[in-house]
Coordinates of C-alpha atoms in Angstrom, one line a residue:
X1 CA 38.7 -32.3 9.0
X2 CA 36.5 -35.3 8.2
X3 CA 39.4 -37.4 6.9
X4 CA 41.3 -36.9 10.1
X5 CA 38.3 -38.0 12.1
X6 CA 38.0 -41.0 9.8
X7 CA 41.5 -42.1 10.5
X8 CA 41.3 -41.4 14.2
X9 CA 38.0 -43.3 14.6
X10 CA 39.3 -46.2 12.6
X11 CA 42.4 -46.5 14.7
X12 CA 40.4 -46.4 17.9
X13 CA 37.9 -49.0 16.6
X14 CA 40.4 -51.7 15.4
X15 CA 41.1 -53.2 18.8
X16 CA 37.4 -53.4 19.6
X17 CA 36.7 -55.1 16.3
X18 CA 39.5 -57.6 16.9
X19 CA 38.3 -58.3 20.4
X20 CA 34.7 -58.8 19.3
X21 CA 35.7 -61.2 16.5
X22 CA 38.0 -63.2 18.7
X23 CA 35.2 -63.7 21.2
X24 CA 32.9 -64.9 18.5
X25 CA 35.4 -67.1 16.7
X26 CA 36.8 -68.7 19.9
X27 CA 34.3 -68.2 22.7
X28 CA 35.4 -69.7 26.0
X29 CA 34.4 -73.4 26.3
X30 CA 33.5 -73.8 22.7
X31 CA 35.2 -75.5 19.7
X32 CA 37.1 -72.9 17.8
X33 CA 36.5 -71.9 14.2
X34 CA 32.7 -71.7 13.8
X35 CA 31.1 -68.5 12.6
X36 CA 27.9 -68.0 10.6
X37 CA 27.6 -65.0 8.2
X38 CA 24.0 -64.2 7.4
X39 CA 21.8 -61.3 6.4
X40 CA 19.1 -59.7 8.6
X41 CA 16.4 -61.5 6.6
X42 CA 17.9 -65.0 6.6
X43 CA 18.6 -64.8 10.4
X44 CA 14.8 -64.7 11.1
X45 CA 13.8 -67.8 13.2
X46 CA 17.4 -68.6 14.1
X47 CA 19.4 -68.0 17.3
X48 CA 23.1 -67.5 18.0
X49 CA 25.0 -67.1 21.2
X50 CA 26.7 -63.9 20.0
X51 CA 25.5 -61.6 17.2
X52 CA 27.7 -58.9 15.7
X53 CA 26.0 -56.2 13.7
X54 CA 28.7 -54.2 11.8
X55 CA 28.3 -51.1 9.7
X56 CA 25.8 -49.3 11.8
X57 CA 26.3 -45.9 10.3
X58 CA 23.6 -43.5 9.4
X59 CA 22.4 -43.7 5.8
X60 CA 23.7 -47.3 5.5
X61 CA 21.6 -48.8 8.3
X62 CA 19.0 -47.8 7.5
X63 CA 19.9 -47.4 3.8
X64 CA 18.8 -44.0 2.6
X65 CA 19.3 -44.5 -1.1
X66 CA 19.8 -41.6 -3.5
X67 CA 16.6 -39.7 -2.5
X68 CA 16.3 -40.4 1.2
X69 CA 14.1 -42.9 3.0
X70 CA 10.4 -42.9 3.3
X71 CA 8.3 -43.6 6.4
X72 CA 7.3 -47.1 5.2
X73 CA 10.9 -48.0 4.2
X74 CA 12.1 -46.8 7.6
X75 CA 9.5 -49.0 9.4
X76 CA 10.6 -52.0 7.4
X77 CA 14.3 -51.3 8.1
X78 CA 13.6 -50.9 11.8
X79 CA 11.7 -54.2 11.9
X80 CA 14.6 -56.0 10.1
X81 CA 17.1 -54.4 12.5
X82 CA 15.0 -55.6 15.5
X83 CA 15.0 -59.2 14.0
X84 CA 18.8 -59.1 13.7
X85 CA 19.2 -57.7 17.2
X86 CA 17.0 -60.3 18.9
X87 CA 18.8 -63.3 17.3
X88 CA 21.4 -63.3 20.2
X89 CA 21.0 -65.6 23.1
X90 CA 23.8 -64.0 25.2
X91 CA 25.5 -61.0 23.6
X92 CA 25.0 -58.4 20.9
X93 CA 28.0 -56.4 19.5
X94 CA 27.0 -53.2 17.8
X95 CA 29.8 -51.9 15.5
X96 CA 29.0 -48.3 14.7
X97 CA 30.8 -45.2 13.6
X98 CA 30.2 -41.7 12.3
X99 CA 31.4 -42.0 8.7
X100 CA 31.3 -44.1 5.6
X101 CA 33.3 -44.0 2.4
X102 CA 31.2 -43.6 -0.8
X103 CA 31.8 -45.2 -4.2
X104 CA 34.3 -42.5 -5.1
X105 CA 36.4 -43.1 -1.9
X106 CA 35.1 -39.9 -0.3
X107 CA 34.4 -40.1 3.5
X108 CA 30.9 -39.0 4.4
X109 CA 30.4 -38.0 8.0
X110 CA 26.8 -39.0 8.8
X111 CA 27.0 -40.2 12.4
X112 CA 26.0 -43.5 14.0
X113 CA 22.9 -45.3 12.8
X114 CA 19.7 -43.9 14.1
X115 CA 18.9 -47.4 15.4
X116 CA 22.0 -47.3 17.6
X117 CA 21.1 -43.9 18.9
X118 CA 17.6 -45.3 19.7
X119 CA 19.2 -48.1 21.8
X120 CA 22.2 -46.3 23.4
X121 CA 21.0 -42.7 23.4
X122 CA 22.6 -39.7 21.8
X123 CA 25.8 -40.0 23.9
X124 CA 26.1 -43.7 23.4
X125 CA 26.0 -44.6 27.1
X126 CA 22.6 -46.4 27.2

């Protein structure tokens, strides 16, 4: 059942991803072709018109590792996410899902990142 959900969600998400990338690559009134790829850490102190945060899937953001995540690590991850989220001047695009594929190509259904749930609520409607 999880693999069916994976395919279904991926197909539903592709148009949204394309639309978000098109808006960032060629925003109205701007010269086309400029995009900055950065990490949460290196974005600190910088600002962008639009920020896209991909991969917001539980156990990836925040990363749980092999043995879970401790309270101190969760606080640090939450602070880094906040830094990334607040780099946008105009718009933030959160790309989330409910699964990820592990190193053995097995889909793992874990749900959206707890950080996304904090922002949008459990039903994703804000």
